[in-house]
Amino acid sequence: MTAESKGLRVQQVNCFYNYALGLDVTQVDLLKTAKALLNSGTVRTVCFSDLKAVYLDEHGELQVEWIRPQGRRWDASWTVQLSDSLPKHTADDLIFCLELAFHERRIEGDEARQVPPHMRAALPPVVLENDDLTLPVYPWLKLYADGLMCICFQLDTTWDDLSEGDFIGNVVNLFQRYFKSVWVDATLQRIDGELLLPDAFEGEISIGGQRVVDRQTRKLVKKMRQTARTALNNSLSMDGRRFDLHGEPWLLHQIAGSEDQAEWEGTIDLCRSIYANAVASQVVPTDYRKNDGVVGVQLWQGRPSISLMRFAHQPGSKDQLLEMYGQSMSRILMRSAGMNDAPQLPPDLRPFNDYCLHGNRAILLWTWLRPSGASDNAWDNPNTRTHLLENQARAEHFEYHNIRIARACAIAEGPPSDEHLVYAYETLANADSVLHKSSQAGEITDALQFLMTAAGTTGLIASGKEQARWYLDERRYKAEKRRSRMDRWLTAVFGIVGAAGLADLVFRPLLQTTYPGWVDWFTGVAAFATASFLIVLLALSISAVNKIWTE
């Protein structure tokens, strides 16, 4: 089908800018990590996948909430009774987490669970600001017990027929857009700064990629770090700005050092870096030791999940949608507003006639249809929030499996330890099986397999397994060499012991009888030498026979 070129006029859109991150640890203690996040002030409420929650009350004390929803798995909803003592923000966070948990449990069955336990928490909001625009963005954290995590920045906006070009440039490609001011929580900025400053500017004193190391450069780097630390402290010691977001006051600070800087690069990717470093620094591995360093981010991948809820002349059927806006949807998937001849749309991954799901390596696009008589405001429908979170649950489902295989391939390229190598090989060896059993809904499994192929991750599995197998063979070869070396030493030791015993029992009495005039020490040495010669001769004979049989 050839779609007519007709530009979109966007009215309501919901975006989750998802960043999937792979940490350099493969086992995380979720309970200790939750406690560290709460004590650091990074989060205020943590909800675990087994529907237990921990939070800080108004006195700063750690409290536990056991959530027991009522309702069967395939009911349309749950009924939940929360404690009356919960702070309002904690109740709001738990409701959001429970809605996502509801959809996650419908995606994956308990009998063949492939996703490990995880925790979810709301992070302090971000405000992106230009002269004529203020965008509040709400970050969420999802951390898995195997050291994978997803940080998503939620943006919900209503526009007055925003043009397609502006929509792609300013919303789809938000990560590329510069903002005059970016407001972030001071605690997160300080944690991030304290992590980066000890090793800051190491790579900047170089020529042609070759580091310049001498006394003067060390003094210069030290001075630059002191200047950066002073700027960080001065920026965060200033009064922040109070924002009223969803009825709750938040005190946020501009990115440290960006005040009155017209040329600095203030983007949402900078926020991703701050949040990822701050959260990763609080992660506690299960085998944590006192002298271990801070957990680091090994790799990350990011793509937005965009739900087009309302747009001008929104049709009620998929045939009309593809005919009217097929090229526009293709341009959104390409993240390029200037394409006159957009490529053909990839397959629609939603078999039902309620919305279209298209995805590629760069974006997940959920294009809603508009039933006859539906309100201009999508939020008038009480099920809108449910549909959005269902889409996000599916997006997180894809992001987890994608980063799981991508990190395993990255580990296989240069495993830091034998434990990491075994983890990478096991992950890649059972990747196809895990994807096949990842959901109890065939539609979701098929969509996941298509998106994994579209992202190029599936093509990495074979080479990753080969790399992991090479390192396993190398370690096996080195272990065999060490074992062979040890066996030779053990053979030599036992040969000496055997020679000494043979000399003492057989040759020493024989030599004393044959040569009674020899002194005792010389008789002993001669007996030992004779016994050793016979044992060496026997060993050489056995080796020669084995070599002949082998050939």
Coordinates of C-alpha atoms in Angstrom, one line a residue:
M1 CA 0.0 0.0 0.0
T2 CA 1.3 3.4 -0.9
A3 CA 0.4 5.9 1.8
E4 CA -0.5 9.5 0.9
S5 CA 1.7 12.2 2.3
K6 CA -0.3 14.0 4.9
G7 CA 1.3 15.7 7.8
L8 CA 0.4 15.0 11.4
R9 CA -1.0 17.7 13.7
V10 CA -0.3 16.4 17.2
Q11 CA -2.6 17.3 20.0
Q12 CA -1.9 14.8 22.9
V13 CA 1.1 12.6 23.3
N14 CA 2.7 10.6 26.1
C15 CA 6.4 9.7 26.0
F16 CA 8.6 7.5 28.1
Y17 CA 12.2 8.1 27.2
N18 CA 13.6 4.7 28.2
Y19 CA 17.3 4.2 29.0
A20 CA 18.3 0.6 29.7
L21 CA 21.6 0.2 31.5
G22 CA 23.8 -2.8 32.2
L23 CA 25.8 -2.5 35.4
D24 CA 29.2 -4.2 35.8
V25 CA 27.8 -6.6 38.5
T26 CA 25.4 -9.5 37.9
Q27 CA 24.0 -10.0 41.4
V28 CA 22.3 -7.2 43.3
D29 CA 21.0 -7.2 46.9
L30 CA 17.8 -5.4 46.3
L31 CA 16.9 -4.9 49.9
K32 CA 20.3 -3.3 50.8
T33 CA 20.2 -1.2 47.7
A34 CA 16.7 0.0 48.5
K35 CA 17.9 1.0 52.0
A36 CA 20.9 2.8 50.5
L37 CA 18.7 4.7 48.0
L38 CA 16.3 5.8 50.8
N39 CA 19.1 6.9 53.2
S40 CA 20.9 8.9 50.4
G41 CA 17.7 10.8 49.7
T42 CA 17.7 9.6 46.1
V43 CA 14.2 8.1 46.4
R44 CA 11.4 8.2 49.0
T45 CA 9.5 5.0 48.2
V46 CA 10.6 1.6 46.9
C47 CA 8.2 -1.1 45.7
F48 CA 9.5 -4.6 45.1
S49 CA 8.2 -7.1 42.5
D50 CA 6.7 -9.3 45.3
L51 CA 4.5 -6.3 46.3
K52 CA 6.4 -5.4 49.4
A53 CA 7.3 -1.7 49.8
V54 CA 9.6 0.3 52.0
Y55 CA 9.4 4.1 52.5
L56 CA 10.4 6.9 54.7
D57 CA 7.7 8.4 56.9
E58 CA 7.4 12.1 58.0
H59 CA 9.9 11.5 60.7
G60 CA 12.5 9.9 58.4
E61 CA 12.0 6.4 59.8
L62 CA 12.0 3.4 57.5
Q63 CA 8.6 1.7 57.2
V64 CA 7.3 -1.4 55.5
E65 CA 4.1 -1.8 53.6
W66 CA 2.8 -5.2 52.6
I67 CA 0.5 -4.8 49.6
R68 CA -2.1 -7.6 49.1
P69 CA -4.3 -6.8 46.0
Q70 CA -7.6 -8.6 45.7
G71 CA -8.5 -9.9 42.2
R72 CA -7.8 -12.8 39.9
R73 CA -5.1 -12.7 37.3
W74 CA -7.4 -12.2 34.3
D75 CA -9.8 -9.7 36.0
A76 CA -9.8 -6.2 34.5
S77 CA -8.6 -4.7 37.8
W78 CA -7.2 -5.2 41.3
T79 CA -8.6 -3.9 44.5
V80 CA -5.9 -2.7 46.9
Q81 CA -6.3 -1.4 50.5
L82 CA -3.3 0.8 51.5
S83 CA -2.6 1.8 55.0
D84 CA -4.1 5.0 56.2
S85 CA -0.7 6.1 57.6
L86 CA 0.9 6.3 54.2
P87 CA 2.1 9.7 53.1
K88 CA 0.3 11.0 50.0
H89 CA 3.4 10.9 47.7
T90 CA 4.1 7.3 48.8
A91 CA 0.5 6.2 48.0
D92 CA 0.7 7.9 44.6
D93 CA 4.0 6.1 43.9
L94 CA 2.7 2.7 45.0
I95 CA -0.4 3.1 42.8
F96 CA 1.8 3.7 39.8
C97 CA 4.0 0.7 40.6
L98 CA 1.0 -1.5 41.2
E99 CA -0.6 -0.6 37.9
L100 CA 2.6 -1.6 36.1
A101 CA 2.9 -4.7 38.2
F102 CA -0.6 -5.7 37.1
H103 CA 0.3 -5.5 33.4
E104 CA 3.7 -7.2 34.0
R105 CA 2.0 -10.2 35.6
R106 CA -0.3 -10.5 32.6
I107 CA 2.6 -10.5 30.3
E108 CA 4.7 -13.1 32.0
G109 CA 3.4 -16.3 33.6
D110 CA 4.6 -17.6 37.0
E111 CA 5.3 -21.0 35.7
A112 CA 8.1 -19.9 33.3
R113 CA 9.3 -16.7 34.8
Q114 CA 12.3 -15.3 32.9
V115 CA 12.5 -11.8 34.5
P116 CA 14.3 -11.8 37.9
P117 CA 13.0 -10.0 41.0
H118 CA 13.2 -6.2 40.7
M119 CA 12.4 -3.0 42.5
R120 CA 10.8 0.2 41.2
A121 CA 11.0 3.7 42.6
A122 CA 10.2 7.3 41.6
L123 CA 13.2 9.6 41.2
P124 CA 13.1 13.4 41.7
P125 CA 11.6 15.2 38.7
V126 CA 13.4 17.2 36.1
V127 CA 12.3 20.5 34.6
L128 CA 13.5 21.5 31.1
E129 CA 13.2 25.2 30.4
N130 CA 13.5 27.6 27.5
D131 CA 12.3 31.1 27.3
D132 CA 8.9 30.1 26.0
L133 CA 8.6 26.5 27.3
T134 CA 8.7 24.6 30.5
L135 CA 8.6 20.9 30.4
P136 CA 8.3 18.8 33.6
V137 CA 9.7 15.3 33.2
Y138 CA 9.2 12.5 35.7
P139 CA 11.9 9.9 36.0
W140 CA 11.3 6.3 37.2
L141 CA 13.8 3.6 38.2
K142 CA 13.4 -0.1 37.7
L143 CA 16.3 -2.2 39.0
Y144 CA 16.6 -5.9 38.5
A145 CA 18.4 -8.4 40.7
D146 CA 20.8 -9.4 37.9
G147 CA 22.3 -5.9 37.6
L148 CA 20.2 -4.5 34.8
M149 CA 18.1 -1.3 35.2
C150 CA 15.9 1.0 33.3
I151 CA 15.5 4.7 33.9
C152 CA 12.6 6.2 32.1
F153 CA 11.7 9.9 31.8
Q154 CA 7.9 10.4 31.5
L155 CA 6.6 13.4 29.6
D156 CA 2.9 14.0 29.1
T157 CA 1.9 17.0 27.0
T158 CA -1.0 18.6 25.3
W159 CA -0.4 20.7 22.1
D160 CA -2.5 23.0 20.0
D161 CA -2.1 21.1 16.7
L162 CA 1.7 20.8 16.9
S163 CA 3.1 20.3 13.4
E164 CA 4.8 17.1 12.4
G165 CA 8.2 18.7 12.0
D166 CA 8.1 20.4 15.4
F167 CA 6.9 17.2 17.0
I168 CA 9.8 15.1 15.6
G169 CA 12.4 17.8 16.3
N170 CA 11.2 18.8 19.8
V171 CA 9.5 15.7 21.2
V172 CA 10.7 12.6 19.5
N173 CA 14.3 14.0 19.3
L174 CA 14.1 15.6 22.8
F175 CA 17.5 14.1 23.7
Q176 CA 19.1 16.3 20.9
R177 CA 17.3 19.5 21.9
Y178 CA 19.2 22.2 23.9
F179 CA 17.5 23.9 26.8
K180 CA 18.5 27.1 28.4
S181 CA 18.0 25.7 32.0
V182 CA 17.8 22.2 33.3
W183 CA 16.6 21.9 36.9
V184 CA 17.6 18.7 38.8
D185 CA 17.6 17.7 42.5
A186 CA 20.7 18.9 44.3
T187 CA 21.3 15.6 46.1
L188 CA 21.6 13.7 42.8
Q189 CA 23.9 16.4 41.4
R190 CA 26.2 16.2 44.4
I191 CA 26.4 12.4 44.3
D192 CA 27.2 12.5 40.6
G193 CA 29.8 15.2 41.1
E194 CA 31.5 13.4 44.0
L195 CA 31.8 10.3 41.8
L196 CA 33.3 12.1 38.8
L197 CA 35.6 14.6 40.4
P198 CA 38.3 12.2 41.7
D199 CA 39.1 11.1 38.1
A200 CA 38.0 14.2 36.2
F201 CA 40.1 15.8 33.5
E202 CA 42.4 12.7 33.2
G203 CA 41.8 12.3 29.5
E204 CA 41.8 16.0 28.6
I205 CA 45.6 16.5 29.0
S206 CA 46.7 14.7 25.9
I207 CA 48.0 15.3 22.4
G208 CA 46.9 13.0 19.6
G209 CA 45.5 10.6 22.1
Q210 CA 48.8 10.3 23.9
R211 CA 48.5 11.4 27.6
V212 CA 51.0 14.0 28.8
V213 CA 52.1 13.1 32.3
D214 CA 54.6 15.2 34.2
R215 CA 54.6 17.4 37.2
Q216 CA 53.1 20.4 35.6
T217 CA 50.2 18.5 34.1
R218 CA 49.4 16.9 37.4
K219 CA 49.3 20.3 39.0
L220 CA 47.1 21.6 36.3
V221 CA 44.7 18.6 36.6
K222 CA 44.6 19.1 40.4
K223 CA 43.8 22.8 40.0
M224 CA 41.0 22.0 37.5
R225 CA 39.5 19.6 39.9
Q226 CA 39.6 22.1 42.7
T227 CA 38.0 24.7 40.5
A228 CA 35.2 22.2 39.5
R229 CA 34.6 21.2 43.1
T230 CA 34.3 24.9 44.1
A231 CA 31.9 25.5 41.2
L232 CA 29.8 22.5 42.3
N233 CA 29.6 23.6 45.9
N234 CA 28.8 27.2 45.0
S235 CA 26.1 26.2 42.6
L236 CA 24.4 23.8 45.0
S237 CA 24.7 26.2 47.9
M238 CA 22.6 28.8 46.2
D239 CA 18.8 28.9 46.6
G240 CA 17.1 26.7 44.2
R241 CA 13.7 27.3 42.6
R242 CA 10.5 25.9 43.9
F243 CA 8.3 24.1 41.4
D244 CA 4.7 22.9 42.0
L245 CA 4.5 19.6 40.2
H246 CA 1.3 17.5 40.5
G247 CA 0.4 19.5 43.6
E248 CA 3.7 18.8 45.4
P249 CA 6.4 21.4 45.9
W250 CA 9.9 20.5 44.7
L251 CA 13.1 22.5 45.3
L252 CA 15.3 22.0 42.2
H253 CA 18.7 23.5 41.2
Q254 CA 20.1 24.3 37.8
I255 CA 22.8 21.9 36.6
A256 CA 25.9 23.0 38.5
G257 CA 28.0 25.4 36.6
S258 CA 25.4 26.1 33.9
E259 CA 24.2 29.4 35.4
D260 CA 24.4 32.2 32.9
Q261 CA 26.2 29.9 30.4
A262 CA 24.6 30.5 27.0
E263 CA 26.7 27.9 25.1
W264 CA 26.5 24.9 27.4
E265 CA 24.8 21.7 26.1
G266 CA 21.8 21.2 28.4
T267 CA 20.0 18.1 27.2
I268 CA 18.0 15.2 28.7
D269 CA 21.0 12.9 28.0
L270 CA 22.9 14.9 30.6
C271 CA 20.1 14.1 33.1
R272 CA 20.4 10.5 32.1
S273 CA 24.1 10.5 33.0
I274 CA 23.4 12.2 36.4
Y275 CA 20.6 9.8 37.4
A276 CA 22.5 6.7 36.2
N277 CA 25.6 7.6 38.1
A278 CA 23.7 8.5 41.2
V279 CA 21.7 5.4 41.3
A280 CA 24.5 3.0 40.3
S281 CA 26.6 4.4 43.2
Q282 CA 24.0 3.2 45.7
V283 CA 23.7 -0.4 44.2
V284 CA 24.9 -3.1 46.7
P285 CA 26.1 -6.4 45.1
T286 CA 25.3 -9.6 46.9
D287 CA 29.0 -10.3 47.4
Y288 CA 29.9 -6.8 48.5
R289 CA 33.1 -6.4 50.4
K290 CA 34.2 -3.3 52.3
N291 CA 37.1 -2.4 49.9
D292 CA 35.1 -2.9 46.7
G293 CA 34.7 0.1 44.5
V294 CA 31.5 1.8 43.4
V295 CA 29.3 -0.2 40.9
G296 CA 29.7 1.3 37.4
V297 CA 27.6 1.3 34.3
Q298 CA 29.0 -1.0 31.6
L299 CA 26.8 0.1 28.7
W300 CA 23.5 1.7 28.1
Q301 CA 21.0 1.9 25.3
G302 CA 18.1 4.4 24.9
R303 CA 15.0 4.8 22.8
P304 CA 11.7 6.6 23.4
S305 CA 8.4 4.9 23.6
I306 CA 5.8 7.3 22.2
S307 CA 2.1 7.0 22.4
L308 CA 0.2 9.3 19.9
M309 CA -3.1 9.7 21.8
R310 CA -4.8 12.4 19.8
F311 CA -4.0 14.1 16.5
A312 CA -6.0 16.1 14.0
H313 CA -8.4 14.0 11.8
Q314 CA -7.6 10.9 13.8
P315 CA -9.3 7.9 12.0
G316 CA -11.1 5.0 13.7
S317 CA -9.6 2.2 11.6
K318 CA -6.2 1.0 10.8
D319 CA -6.7 1.1 7.0
Q320 CA -7.6 4.8 7.1
L321 CA -4.7 5.5 9.5
L322 CA -2.1 3.9 7.3
E323 CA -3.5 5.5 4.2
M324 CA -3.6 9.0 5.7
Y325 CA -0.6 9.0 7.9
G326 CA 1.6 6.1 6.9
Q327 CA 4.5 8.3 5.7
S328 CA 4.2 10.5 8.7
M329 CA 4.5 7.5 11.0
S330 CA 7.5 6.3 8.9
R331 CA 9.2 9.7 9.4
I332 CA 8.6 9.5 13.1
L333 CA 10.2 6.1 13.2
M334 CA 13.2 7.5 11.2
R335 CA 13.3 10.5 13.6
S336 CA 13.6 12.7 10.5
A337 CA 11.1 15.4 9.5
G338 CA 12.7 16.2 6.2
M339 CA 12.2 12.9 4.4
N340 CA 10.0 13.4 1.3
D341 CA 10.0 9.7 0.3
A342 CA 9.8 7.9 3.6
P343 CA 10.6 4.2 3.7
Q344 CA 7.8 1.6 4.0
L345 CA 6.5 1.1 7.5
P346 CA 7.6 -2.1 9.3
P347 CA 4.9 -4.6 10.2
D348 CA 2.2 -3.6 12.6
L349 CA 2.9 -5.6 15.8
R350 CA -0.6 -5.2 17.2
P351 CA -3.1 -7.6 15.7
F352 CA -6.2 -5.9 17.2
N353 CA -8.0 -2.8 15.9
D354 CA -7.4 -0.5 18.8
Y355 CA -3.9 0.9 18.1
C356 CA -0.8 0.3 15.9
L357 CA 2.5 -0.7 17.3
H358 CA 5.6 -0.1 15.1
G359 CA 9.1 -0.3 16.2
N360 CA 12.7 -0.3 15.1
R361 CA 16.1 0.3 16.6
A362 CA 15.4 3.9 17.4
I363 CA 11.9 4.1 18.7
L364 CA 8.7 2.4 19.7
L365 CA 5.6 4.1 18.3
W366 CA 2.1 3.4 19.6
T367 CA -0.5 5.2 17.3
W368 CA -4.0 5.2 18.8
L369 CA -7.2 5.1 16.8
R370 CA -10.2 7.2 17.8
P371 CA -13.5 5.4 18.1
S372 CA -16.6 7.2 17.0
G373 CA -17.9 9.6 19.6
A374 CA -14.6 9.6 21.6
S375 CA -13.8 12.8 23.5
D376 CA -11.2 15.3 22.1
N377 CA -9.4 14.9 25.4
A378 CA -8.1 11.4 25.8
W379 CA -7.9 11.8 29.5
D380 CA -11.7 11.9 29.7
N381 CA -11.5 8.2 29.2
P382 CA -10.8 6.6 32.6
N383 CA -8.9 3.8 30.9
T384 CA -6.3 6.0 29.2
R385 CA -3.8 5.7 32.0
T386 CA -4.2 1.9 31.9
H387 CA -3.5 1.8 28.2
L388 CA -0.4 4.0 28.6
L389 CA 1.0 1.9 31.4
E390 CA 0.3 -1.3 29.5
N391 CA 2.3 0.1 26.6
Q392 CA 5.1 1.0 29.0
A393 CA 5.1 -2.4 30.6
R394 CA 5.6 -3.9 27.1
A395 CA 8.4 -1.4 26.3
E396 CA 10.2 -2.3 29.6
H397 CA 9.7 -6.0 28.7
F398 CA 11.6 -5.4 25.4
E399 CA 14.2 -3.2 26.9
Y400 CA 15.1 -5.7 29.6
H401 CA 15.6 -8.6 27.2
N402 CA 17.5 -6.4 24.8
I403 CA 20.0 -5.0 27.3
R404 CA 20.3 -8.5 28.9
I405 CA 21.7 -10.0 25.7
A406 CA 23.7 -6.8 24.8
R407 CA 25.4 -6.8 28.2
A408 CA 26.2 -10.5 27.9
C409 CA 27.8 -9.8 24.5
A410 CA 29.8 -6.9 26.0
I411 CA 31.0 -9.1 28.9
A412 CA 32.0 -11.9 26.4
E413 CA 34.3 -9.4 24.6
G414 CA 36.5 -9.1 27.7
P415 CA 35.2 -10.8 30.8
P416 CA 36.6 -9.3 34.1
S417 CA 36.2 -12.6 36.0
D418 CA 35.3 -16.2 35.6
E419 CA 31.9 -15.6 37.2
H420 CA 31.2 -12.9 34.6
L421 CA 32.3 -15.2 31.8
V422 CA 30.0 -18.0 32.9
Y423 CA 27.1 -15.6 33.3
A424 CA 27.7 -14.3 29.8
Y425 CA 27.9 -17.7 28.2
E426 CA 24.8 -19.0 30.0
T427 CA 22.9 -15.9 29.0
L428 CA 23.8 -16.2 25.4
A429 CA 23.3 -20.0 25.3
N430 CA 19.7 -19.8 26.6
A431 CA 18.8 -16.5 24.8
D432 CA 16.6 -18.1 22.2
S433 CA 14.8 -20.2 24.8
V434 CA 14.2 -17.3 27.2
L435 CA 12.8 -15.1 24.3
H436 CA 10.5 -18.0 23.3
K437 CA 9.2 -18.3 26.8
S438 CA 9.2 -14.6 27.7
S439 CA 5.5 -14.1 27.6
Q440 CA 2.3 -16.2 27.8
A441 CA 0.8 -14.0 25.0
G442 CA 1.9 -15.1 21.5
E443 CA 1.4 -11.5 20.3
I444 CA 3.9 -10.1 22.8
T445 CA 6.4 -12.9 22.1
D446 CA 6.2 -12.4 18.4
A447 CA 6.6 -8.6 18.8
L448 CA 9.6 -9.1 21.1
Q449 CA 11.4 -11.4 18.7
F450 CA 10.8 -8.9 15.8
L451 CA 12.0 -6.0 17.8
M452 CA 15.1 -7.8 19.0
T453 CA 15.9 -8.6 15.3
A454 CA 15.2 -5.0 14.3
A455 CA 17.5 -3.7 17.0
G456 CA 20.3 -6.0 15.7
T457 CA 20.6 -7.6 19.1
T458 CA 19.7 -11.1 17.9
G459 CA 22.5 -11.0 15.4
L460 CA 25.0 -10.5 18.3
I461 CA 24.2 -13.8 20.0
A462 CA 26.2 -16.1 17.7
S463 CA 29.4 -14.0 17.8
G464 CA 29.0 -13.4 21.5
K465 CA 28.8 -17.1 22.2
E466 CA 31.9 -17.7 20.1
Q467 CA 33.8 -15.1 22.0
A468 CA 32.7 -16.5 25.4
R469 CA 33.5 -20.0 24.2
W470 CA 37.0 -18.9 23.2
Y471 CA 37.6 -17.4 26.6
L472 CA 36.3 -20.6 28.2
D473 CA 38.6 -22.7 26.1
E474 CA 41.5 -20.4 27.0
R475 CA 40.8 -20.7 30.7
R476 CA 40.5 -24.4 30.3
Y477 CA 43.8 -24.6 28.5
K478 CA 45.5 -22.5 31.2
A479 CA 44.0 -24.6 33.9
E480 CA 45.2 -27.8 32.1
K481 CA 48.7 -26.3 31.9
R482 CA 48.7 -25.5 35.6
R483 CA 47.4 -29.0 36.4
S484 CA 50.0 -30.5 34.1
R485 CA 52.8 -28.5 35.8
M486 CA 51.5 -29.5 39.2
D487 CA 51.3 -33.2 38.1
R488 CA 55.0 -33.1 36.9
W489 CA 56.1 -31.7 40.3
L490 CA 54.0 -34.3 42.1
T491 CA 55.5 -37.0 39.9
A492 CA 59.0 -35.8 40.7
V493 CA 58.3 -35.7 44.4
F494 CA 56.8 -39.1 44.5
G495 CA 59.6 -40.4 42.3
I496 CA 62.2 -39.1 44.8
V497 CA 60.3 -40.6 47.7
G498 CA 60.0 -43.9 45.8
A499 CA 63.7 -43.9 44.9
A500 CA 64.6 -43.3 48.5
G501 CA 62.4 -46.2 49.7
L502 CA 63.7 -48.5 47.0
A503 CA 67.3 -47.6 47.8
D504 CA 66.8 -48.1 51.6
L505 CA 65.0 -51.4 51.2
V506 CA 66.9 -53.1 48.3
F507 CA 70.1 -51.5 47.1
R508 CA 71.5 -50.3 50.4
P509 CA 71.6 -53.9 52.0
L510 CA 72.9 -55.3 48.7
L511 CA 75.7 -52.8 48.5
Q512 CA 76.7 -53.3 52.1
T513 CA 76.9 -57.0 51.6
T514 CA 78.8 -56.6 48.3
Y515 CA 81.1 -53.8 49.4
P516 CA 81.5 -54.0 53.2
G517 CA 84.4 -51.6 53.1
W518 CA 82.4 -48.6 52.0
V519 CA 81.4 -46.0 54.5
D520 CA 77.8 -45.7 55.3
W521 CA 77.1 -42.3 53.7
F522 CA 78.7 -43.4 50.4
T523 CA 76.8 -46.6 50.4
G524 CA 73.5 -44.6 50.9
V525 CA 74.3 -42.2 48.1
A526 CA 75.2 -45.0 45.7
A527 CA 72.0 -46.9 46.6
F528 CA 69.9 -43.8 46.0
A529 CA 71.6 -43.1 42.7
T530 CA 71.1 -46.6 41.5
A531 CA 67.4 -46.6 42.5
S532 CA 66.9 -43.2 40.8
F533 CA 68.6 -44.4 37.6
L534 CA 66.3 -47.5 37.4
I535 CA 63.2 -45.4 38.1
V536 CA 64.1 -42.8 35.4
L537 CA 64.9 -45.6 33.0
L538 CA 61.5 -47.2 33.7
A539 CA 59.7 -43.8 33.2
L540 CA 61.5 -43.2 29.8
S541 CA 60.6 -46.7 28.7
I542 CA 56.9 -46.2 29.5
S543 CA 57.0 -42.8 27.8
A544 CA 58.5 -44.3 24.7
V545 CA 55.9 -47.1 24.5
N546 CA 53.0 -44.6 25.0
K547 CA 54.4 -42.4 22.2
I548 CA 54.7 -45.4 19.8
W549 CA 51.1 -46.4 20.6
T550 CA 49.9 -42.9 20.1
E551 CA 51.5 -42.7 16.7

